[in-house]
Coordinates of C-alpha atoms in Angstrom, one line a residue:
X895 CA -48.6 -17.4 117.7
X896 CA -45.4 -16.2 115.3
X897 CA -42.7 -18.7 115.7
X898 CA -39.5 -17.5 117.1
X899 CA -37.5 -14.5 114.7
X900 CA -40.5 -13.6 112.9
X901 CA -42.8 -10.4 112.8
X902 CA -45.6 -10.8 114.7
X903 CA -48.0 -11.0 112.1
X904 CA -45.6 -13.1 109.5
X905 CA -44.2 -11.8 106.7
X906 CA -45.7 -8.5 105.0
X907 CA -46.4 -9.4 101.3
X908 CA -44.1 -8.3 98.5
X909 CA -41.3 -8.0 101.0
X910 CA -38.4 -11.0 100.7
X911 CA -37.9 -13.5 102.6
X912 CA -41.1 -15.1 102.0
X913 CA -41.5 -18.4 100.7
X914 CA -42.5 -17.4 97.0
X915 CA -39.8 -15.2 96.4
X916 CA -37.9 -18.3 94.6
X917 CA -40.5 -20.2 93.9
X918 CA -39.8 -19.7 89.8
X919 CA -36.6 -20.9 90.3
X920 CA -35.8 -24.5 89.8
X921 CA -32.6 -25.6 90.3
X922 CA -33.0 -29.5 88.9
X923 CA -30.1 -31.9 87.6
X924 CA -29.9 -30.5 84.1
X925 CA -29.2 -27.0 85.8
X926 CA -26.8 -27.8 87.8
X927 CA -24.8 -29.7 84.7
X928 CA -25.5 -26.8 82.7
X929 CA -23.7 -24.4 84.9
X930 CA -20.4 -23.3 83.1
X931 CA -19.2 -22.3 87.2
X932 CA -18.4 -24.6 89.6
X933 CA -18.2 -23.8 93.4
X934 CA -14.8 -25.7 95.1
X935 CA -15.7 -27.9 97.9
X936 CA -14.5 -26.0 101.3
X937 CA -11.6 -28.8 101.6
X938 CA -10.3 -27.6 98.2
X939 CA -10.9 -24.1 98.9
X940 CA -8.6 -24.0 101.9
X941 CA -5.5 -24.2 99.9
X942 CA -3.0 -21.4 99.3
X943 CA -4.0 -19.5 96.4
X944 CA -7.3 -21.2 96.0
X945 CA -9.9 -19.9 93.9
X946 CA -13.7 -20.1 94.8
X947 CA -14.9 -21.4 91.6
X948 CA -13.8 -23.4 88.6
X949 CA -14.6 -23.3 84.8
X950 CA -16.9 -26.7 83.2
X951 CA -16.2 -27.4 80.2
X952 CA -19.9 -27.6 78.3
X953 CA -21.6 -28.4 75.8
X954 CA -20.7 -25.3 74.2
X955 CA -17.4 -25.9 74.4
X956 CA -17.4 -28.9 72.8
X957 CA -20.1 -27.4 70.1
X958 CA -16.9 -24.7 69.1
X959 CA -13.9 -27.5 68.6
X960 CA -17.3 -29.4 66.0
X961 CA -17.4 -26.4 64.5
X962 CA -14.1 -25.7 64.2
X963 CA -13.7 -28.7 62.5
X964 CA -16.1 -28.3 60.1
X965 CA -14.4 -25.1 59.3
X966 CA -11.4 -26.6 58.4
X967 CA -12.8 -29.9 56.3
X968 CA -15.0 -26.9 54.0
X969 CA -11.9 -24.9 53.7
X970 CA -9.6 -28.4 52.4
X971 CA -12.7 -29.0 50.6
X972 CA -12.8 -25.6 48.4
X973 CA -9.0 -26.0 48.1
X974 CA -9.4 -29.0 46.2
X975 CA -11.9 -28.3 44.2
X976 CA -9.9 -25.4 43.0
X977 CA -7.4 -27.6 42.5
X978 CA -9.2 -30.0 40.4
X979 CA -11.3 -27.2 38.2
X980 CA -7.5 -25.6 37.9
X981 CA -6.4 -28.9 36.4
X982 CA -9.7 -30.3 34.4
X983 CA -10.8 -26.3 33.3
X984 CA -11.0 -26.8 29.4
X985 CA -10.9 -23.3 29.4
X986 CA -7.5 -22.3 30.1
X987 CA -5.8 -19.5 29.3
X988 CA -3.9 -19.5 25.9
X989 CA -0.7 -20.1 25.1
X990 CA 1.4 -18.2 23.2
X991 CA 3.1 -20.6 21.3
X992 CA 6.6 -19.7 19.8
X993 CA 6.4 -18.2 16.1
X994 CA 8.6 -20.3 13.6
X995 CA 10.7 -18.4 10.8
X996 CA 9.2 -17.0 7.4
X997 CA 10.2 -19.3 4.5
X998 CA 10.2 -17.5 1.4
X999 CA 10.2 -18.2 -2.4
X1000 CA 10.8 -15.8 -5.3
X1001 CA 10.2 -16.5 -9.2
X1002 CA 11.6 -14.3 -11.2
X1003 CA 8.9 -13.8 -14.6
X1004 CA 11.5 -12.8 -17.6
X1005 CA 9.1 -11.6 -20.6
X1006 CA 10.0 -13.3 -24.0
X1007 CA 9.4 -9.8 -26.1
X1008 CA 9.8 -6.3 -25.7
X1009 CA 7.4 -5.1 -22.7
X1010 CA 4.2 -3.7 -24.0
X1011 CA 4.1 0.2 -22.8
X1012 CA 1.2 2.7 -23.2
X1013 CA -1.1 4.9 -20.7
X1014 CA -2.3 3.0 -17.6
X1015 CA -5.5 2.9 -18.7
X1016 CA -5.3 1.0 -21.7
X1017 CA -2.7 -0.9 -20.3
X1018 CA -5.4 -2.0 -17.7
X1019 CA -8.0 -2.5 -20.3
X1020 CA -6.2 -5.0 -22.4
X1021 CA -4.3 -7.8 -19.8
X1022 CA -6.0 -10.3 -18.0
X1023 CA -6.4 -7.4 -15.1
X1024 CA -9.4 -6.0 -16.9
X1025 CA -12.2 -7.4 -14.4
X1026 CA -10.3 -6.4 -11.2
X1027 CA -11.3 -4.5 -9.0
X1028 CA -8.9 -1.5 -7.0
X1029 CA -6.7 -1.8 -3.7
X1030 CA -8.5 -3.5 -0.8
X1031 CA -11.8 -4.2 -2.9
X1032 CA -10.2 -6.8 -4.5
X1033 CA -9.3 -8.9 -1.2
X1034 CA -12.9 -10.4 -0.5
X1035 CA -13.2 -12.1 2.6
X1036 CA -15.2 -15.6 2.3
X1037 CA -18.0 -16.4 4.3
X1038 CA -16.9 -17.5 7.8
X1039 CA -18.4 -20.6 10.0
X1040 CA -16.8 -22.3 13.1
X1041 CA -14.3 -24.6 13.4
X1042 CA -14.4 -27.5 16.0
X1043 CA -12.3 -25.2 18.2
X1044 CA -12.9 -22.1 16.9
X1045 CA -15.5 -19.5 17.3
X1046 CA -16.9 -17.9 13.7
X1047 CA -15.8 -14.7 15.2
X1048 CA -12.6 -16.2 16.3
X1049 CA -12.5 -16.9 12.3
X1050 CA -13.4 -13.2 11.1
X1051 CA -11.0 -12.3 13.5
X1052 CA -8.4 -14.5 11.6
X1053 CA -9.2 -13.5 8.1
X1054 CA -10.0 -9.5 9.0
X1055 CA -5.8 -10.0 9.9
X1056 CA -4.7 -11.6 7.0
X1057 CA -6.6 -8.8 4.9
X1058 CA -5.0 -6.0 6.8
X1059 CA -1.6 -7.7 6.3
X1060 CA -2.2 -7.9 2.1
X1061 CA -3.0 -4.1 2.3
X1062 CA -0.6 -3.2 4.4
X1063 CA 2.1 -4.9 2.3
X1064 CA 0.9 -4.6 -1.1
X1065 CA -0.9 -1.6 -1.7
X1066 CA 0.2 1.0 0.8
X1067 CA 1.8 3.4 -1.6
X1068 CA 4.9 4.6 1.2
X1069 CA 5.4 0.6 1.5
X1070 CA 5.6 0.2 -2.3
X1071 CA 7.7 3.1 -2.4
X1072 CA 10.4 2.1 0.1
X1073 CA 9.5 4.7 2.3
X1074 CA 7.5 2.8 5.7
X1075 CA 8.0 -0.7 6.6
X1076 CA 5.5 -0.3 9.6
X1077 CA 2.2 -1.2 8.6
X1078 CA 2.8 -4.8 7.8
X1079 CA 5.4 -4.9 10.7
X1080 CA 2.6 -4.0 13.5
X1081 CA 0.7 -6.9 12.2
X1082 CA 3.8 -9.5 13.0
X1083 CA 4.2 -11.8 15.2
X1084 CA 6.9 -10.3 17.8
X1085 CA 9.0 -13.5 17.2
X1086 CA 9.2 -12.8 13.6
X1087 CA 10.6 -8.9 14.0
X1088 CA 13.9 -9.7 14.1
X1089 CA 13.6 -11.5 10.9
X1090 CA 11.8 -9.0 9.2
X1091 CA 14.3 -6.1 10.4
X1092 CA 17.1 -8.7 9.0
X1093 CA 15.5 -8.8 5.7
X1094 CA 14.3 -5.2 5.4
X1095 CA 18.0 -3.9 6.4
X1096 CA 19.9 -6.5 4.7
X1097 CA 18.5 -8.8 2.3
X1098 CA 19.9 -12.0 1.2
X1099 CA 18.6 -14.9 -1.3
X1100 CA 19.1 -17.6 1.3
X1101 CA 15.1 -18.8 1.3
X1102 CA 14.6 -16.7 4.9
X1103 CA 15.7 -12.9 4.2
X1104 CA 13.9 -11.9 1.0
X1105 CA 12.5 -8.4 1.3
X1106 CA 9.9 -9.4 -1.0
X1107 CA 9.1 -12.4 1.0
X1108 CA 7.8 -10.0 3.6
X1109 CA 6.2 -6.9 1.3
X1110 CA 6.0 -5.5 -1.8
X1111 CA 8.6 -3.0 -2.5
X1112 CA 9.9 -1.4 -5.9
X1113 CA 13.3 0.0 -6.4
X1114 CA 12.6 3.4 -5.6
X1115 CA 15.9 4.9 -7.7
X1116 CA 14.3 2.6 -10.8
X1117 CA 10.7 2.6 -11.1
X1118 CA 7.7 4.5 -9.9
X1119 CA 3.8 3.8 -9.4
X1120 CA 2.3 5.5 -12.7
X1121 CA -1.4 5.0 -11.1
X1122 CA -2.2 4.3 -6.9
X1123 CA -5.1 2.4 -8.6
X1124 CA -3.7 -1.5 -8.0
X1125 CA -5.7 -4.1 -9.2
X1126 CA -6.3 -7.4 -7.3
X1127 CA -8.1 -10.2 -7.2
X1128 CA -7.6 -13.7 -5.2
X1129 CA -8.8 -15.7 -2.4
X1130 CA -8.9 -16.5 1.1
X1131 CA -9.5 -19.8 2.9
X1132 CA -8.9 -21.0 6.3
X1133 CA -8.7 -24.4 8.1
X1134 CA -8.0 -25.3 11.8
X1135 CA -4.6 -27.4 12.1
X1136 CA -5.6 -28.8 16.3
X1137 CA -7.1 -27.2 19.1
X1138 CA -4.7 -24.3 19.4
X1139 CA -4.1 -23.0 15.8
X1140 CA -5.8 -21.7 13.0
X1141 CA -4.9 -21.3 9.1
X1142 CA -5.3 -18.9 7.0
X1143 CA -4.1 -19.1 2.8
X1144 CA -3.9 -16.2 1.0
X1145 CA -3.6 -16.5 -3.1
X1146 CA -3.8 -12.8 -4.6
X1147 CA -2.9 -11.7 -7.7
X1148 CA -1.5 -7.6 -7.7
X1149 CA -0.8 -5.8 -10.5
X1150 CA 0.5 -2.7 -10.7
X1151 CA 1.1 0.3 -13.3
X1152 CA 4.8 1.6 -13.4
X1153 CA 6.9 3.7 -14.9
X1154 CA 10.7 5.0 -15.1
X1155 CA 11.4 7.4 -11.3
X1156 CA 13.3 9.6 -13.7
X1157 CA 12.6 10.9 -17.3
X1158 CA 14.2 13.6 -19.5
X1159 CA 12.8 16.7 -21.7
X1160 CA 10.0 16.0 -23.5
X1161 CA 6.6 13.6 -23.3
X1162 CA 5.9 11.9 -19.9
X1163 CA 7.7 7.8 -20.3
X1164 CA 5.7 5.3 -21.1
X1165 CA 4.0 3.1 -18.4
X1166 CA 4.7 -0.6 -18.2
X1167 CA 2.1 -3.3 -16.3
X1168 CA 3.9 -5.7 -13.9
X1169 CA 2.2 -8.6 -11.7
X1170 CA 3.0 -10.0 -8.8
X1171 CA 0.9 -13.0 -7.7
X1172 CA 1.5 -13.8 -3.7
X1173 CA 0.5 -16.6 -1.7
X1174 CA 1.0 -15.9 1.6
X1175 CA 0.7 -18.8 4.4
X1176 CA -0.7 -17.5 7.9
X1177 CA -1.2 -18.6 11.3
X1178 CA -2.7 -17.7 14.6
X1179 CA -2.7 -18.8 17.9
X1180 CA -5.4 -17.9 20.3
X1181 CA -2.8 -15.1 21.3
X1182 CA -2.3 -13.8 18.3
X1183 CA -6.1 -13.7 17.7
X1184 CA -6.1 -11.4 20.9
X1185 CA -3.5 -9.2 20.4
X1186 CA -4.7 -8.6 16.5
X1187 CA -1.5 -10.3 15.0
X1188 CA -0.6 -12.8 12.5
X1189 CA 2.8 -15.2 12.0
X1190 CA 3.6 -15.5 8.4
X1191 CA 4.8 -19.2 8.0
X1192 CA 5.3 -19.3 4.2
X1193 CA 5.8 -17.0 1.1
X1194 CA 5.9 -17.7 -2.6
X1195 CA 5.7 -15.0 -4.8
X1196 CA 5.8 -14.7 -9.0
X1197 CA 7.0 -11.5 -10.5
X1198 CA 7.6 -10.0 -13.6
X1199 CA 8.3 -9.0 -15.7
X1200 CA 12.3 -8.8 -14.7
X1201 CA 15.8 -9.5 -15.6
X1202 CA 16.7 -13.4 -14.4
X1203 CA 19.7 -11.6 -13.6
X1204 CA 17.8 -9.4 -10.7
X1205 CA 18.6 -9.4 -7.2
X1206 CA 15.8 -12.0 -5.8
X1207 CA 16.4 -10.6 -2.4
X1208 CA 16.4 -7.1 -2.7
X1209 CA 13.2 -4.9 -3.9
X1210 CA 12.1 -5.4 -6.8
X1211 CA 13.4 -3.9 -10.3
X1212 CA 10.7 -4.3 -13.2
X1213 CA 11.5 -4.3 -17.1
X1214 CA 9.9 -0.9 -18.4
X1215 CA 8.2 -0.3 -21.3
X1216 CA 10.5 -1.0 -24.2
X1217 CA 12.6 -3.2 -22.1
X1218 CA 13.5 -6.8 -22.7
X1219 CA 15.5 -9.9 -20.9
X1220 CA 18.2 -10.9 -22.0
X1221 CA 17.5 -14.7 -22.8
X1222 CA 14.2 -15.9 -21.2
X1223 CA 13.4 -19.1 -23.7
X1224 CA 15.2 -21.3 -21.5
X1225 CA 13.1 -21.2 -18.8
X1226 CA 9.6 -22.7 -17.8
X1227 CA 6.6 -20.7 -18.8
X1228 CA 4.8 -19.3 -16.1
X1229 CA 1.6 -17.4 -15.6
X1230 CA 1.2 -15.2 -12.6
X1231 CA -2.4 -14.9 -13.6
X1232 CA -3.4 -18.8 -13.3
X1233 CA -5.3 -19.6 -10.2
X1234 CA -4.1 -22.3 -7.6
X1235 CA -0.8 -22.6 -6.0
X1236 CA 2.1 -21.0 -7.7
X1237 CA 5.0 -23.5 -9.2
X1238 CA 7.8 -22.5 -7.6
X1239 CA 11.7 -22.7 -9.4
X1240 CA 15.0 -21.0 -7.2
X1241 CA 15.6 -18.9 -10.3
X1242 CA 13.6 -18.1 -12.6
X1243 CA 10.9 -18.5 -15.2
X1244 CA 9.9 -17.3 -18.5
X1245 CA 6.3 -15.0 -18.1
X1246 CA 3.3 -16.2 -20.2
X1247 CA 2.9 -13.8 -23.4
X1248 CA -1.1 -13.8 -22.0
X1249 CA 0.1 -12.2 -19.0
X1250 CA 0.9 -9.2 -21.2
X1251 CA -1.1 -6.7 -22.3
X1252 CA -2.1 -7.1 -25.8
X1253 CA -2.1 -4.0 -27.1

C-alpha cells in the first residue's frame, strides 16, 4: 500500500523526486569548505538590510595575494639585475673624451747654395726622391694586429684615418694651392675646429696657430705646383696608450716640384724641388673611431728650402730655382730626408746639400 502523498504505484521512473535523482551528489566536509557562498543563519538574516549569503575567502584567494607576491619579488629581482649588469657591463658605451689643442713645430731648411733648378723630371731623378713613389702610393699602411683593447679592425680603422688625413693635407692639389681647407677639416676632431679655423684665418708663430701645423699650403701669389706628381714615402705605426685610446705616428717625407705663379715673355721658369718631411701625432678615442675622425695631438714639420726670415706661421714661401738665403751657415744642418723623428729648433736650420738635387 503507497504511503501517504505518493502515486499509487510510487514514483514513475525518470521523473524527480525519486530517491536517485541526487544520488551523484555528495555534499561532504571538503565541499562545504570549498564553497566560496555562505548561506546567513536565519538569526543573521533577520536584520535590516540583510543579505542571504556571504563571500569565503578561499583558497584561491589566498593563492592570488602568493602570486601577487611572487610578482612583485621577480619584478625587484629583474630591476636589480639591470642595475648590477648597468654597473659591472664592460661594454659600455664610449666616451667621447675631450680633444686637447694641436701643438705645432716648424723648421725652417735655409739651403747653403744657389737652389738647383731644371725640369721636374730630372729634378726628380737626381735627389734622394728618386725611389718614391706618387701621391697616396707612397703612404703604405703596415700590417695591423690587435691591441689588448683594441680590435685589428678597430686598428685599420685608425690607420685608414690617419692616411686620409696625409692625403687630404698634403697632396690635394686645391689644399696646396690655398684654395679648400675642407678635406683635412672633415677629418678633425670637432674640438679642434676652432683652432684650425684660428690658424687657417689668422696665423700666428705662437707653437698652436701655424697654418702649416695643420696642412700643407704654398703661397699661392709666390709659387706654383710645376707637376701634381708628389713624391712620398714614410711610415705608420700605432700603439694603444690605456683602454680608451689609441695612437697613431705618422713620419712622411713629401716632396714637391714648384715653380714661380708668374713668369714673363719668353721660356717657361725653371722648376725648383722643395721637401717637407711631417710627423704628424694622432689619436682616437672609441668615438672618433666611430664617427671616422682623428685628433691631431702634435706637429713637427721640416721645410725647405726657405728664407730663415719666412713667416713660420703663414703658408709656406719656397726659394726658387736660382734663389738663395741670405746667411744659412750659422745654423744646424738638417736633413728632411733622414728617417726617425725630426730635430726640432724655434727658428731655423741650415738644409743638407744631399737633400738637393745634384744636377
Amino acid at each position: 500500500m503507497a504511503g501517504r502523498g505518493d502515486p499509487p504505484e510510487g514514483n514513475p521512473e525518470g521523473l524527480p523526486g525519486g530517491e536517485d535523482e541526487y544520488r551523484s551528489v555528495v555534499f561532504d566536509e571538503s565541499f562545504v569548505r570549498a564553497a566560496r557562498l555562505q548561506e546567513f543563519s536565519a538569526e543573521e538574516r533577520m536584520g535590516e538590510h540583510a543579505q542571504a549569503v556571504r563571500s569565503r575567502p578561499g583558497r584561491e584567494g589566498r593563492s592570488g595575494s602568493r602570486q601577487a607576491l611572487m610578482l612583485v619579488l621577480l619584478i625587484l629581482l629583474a630591476f636589480g639585475t639591470a642595475v648590477y649588469l648597468g654597473v659591472r657591463n664592460p661594454y659600455q658605451p664610449p666616451l667621447d673624451q675631450r680633444a686637447e689643442p694641436l701643438s705645432t713645430t716648424l723648421v725652417r731648411l735655409a739651403p747653403q747654395d744657389t737652389v738647383p733648378g731644371g725640369t721636374p723630371a730630372s729634378l726628380f731623378a737626381h735627389s734622394p726622391a728618386a725611389e718614391y713613389r706618387t701621391g697616396a702610393a707612397g703612404i703604405n699602411l703596415p700590417l695591423a694586429a690587435r691591441t689588448t683593447d683594441f680590435s685589428e679592425s678597430q686598428v685599420v680603422t685608425a690607420l685608414g684615418i690617419a692616411k686620409e688625413y696625409l692625403v687630404a693635407s698634403s697632396l690635394e692639389p686645391e689644399v696646396l694651392s690655398g684654395q679648400t681647407v675642407r678635406p683635412p677639416r672633415l677629418l678633425l676632431d670637432p674640438d679642434q675646429l676652432e683652432q684650425f679655423d684660428r690658424s687657417v684665418e689668422s696665423p700666428q708663430d705662437d707653437g698652436r696657430h701655424a697654418v702649416s701645423g695643420w696642412l700643407v699650403r704654398f703661397d699661392p701669389q709666390t709659387v706654383v705646383l710645376a707637376d701634381p706628381n708628389v713624391r712620398v714615402q714614410g711610415t705608420l705605426r700605432f700603439a694603444e696608450v690605456n683602454a680608451d685610446l689609441l695612437d697613431v705616428t705618422a713620419d712622411h717625407t713629401f716632396t714637391y716640384a714648384v715653380r714661380p705663379a708668374t713668369s714673363g715673355p719668353g721660356p717657361a721658369p725653371r722648376a725648383s724641388l722643395f721637401t717637407v718631411h711631417r710627423e704628424l701625432h694622432f689619436r682616437f678615442d672609441r668615438e672618433d673611431l666611430r664617427m671616422h675622425r682623428a685628433e691631431l695631438l702634435t706637429s713637427t714639420v721640416q721645410a725647405g728650402p726657405q728664407s730663415c726670415d719666412a713667416d713660420p706661421a703663414g703658408a709656406l714661401r719656397p726659394l726658387l730655382a736660382g734663389q738663395r738665403a741670405a746667411d744659412p751657415s750659422r745654423q744646424a744642418v738638417t736633413d728632411p730626408y733622414a728617417t726617425g723623428r725630426p730635430t726640432t729648433s724655434p727658428l731655423c736650420g741650415a738644409l743638407a746639400p744631399g737633400a738637393q738635387p745634384s744636377l
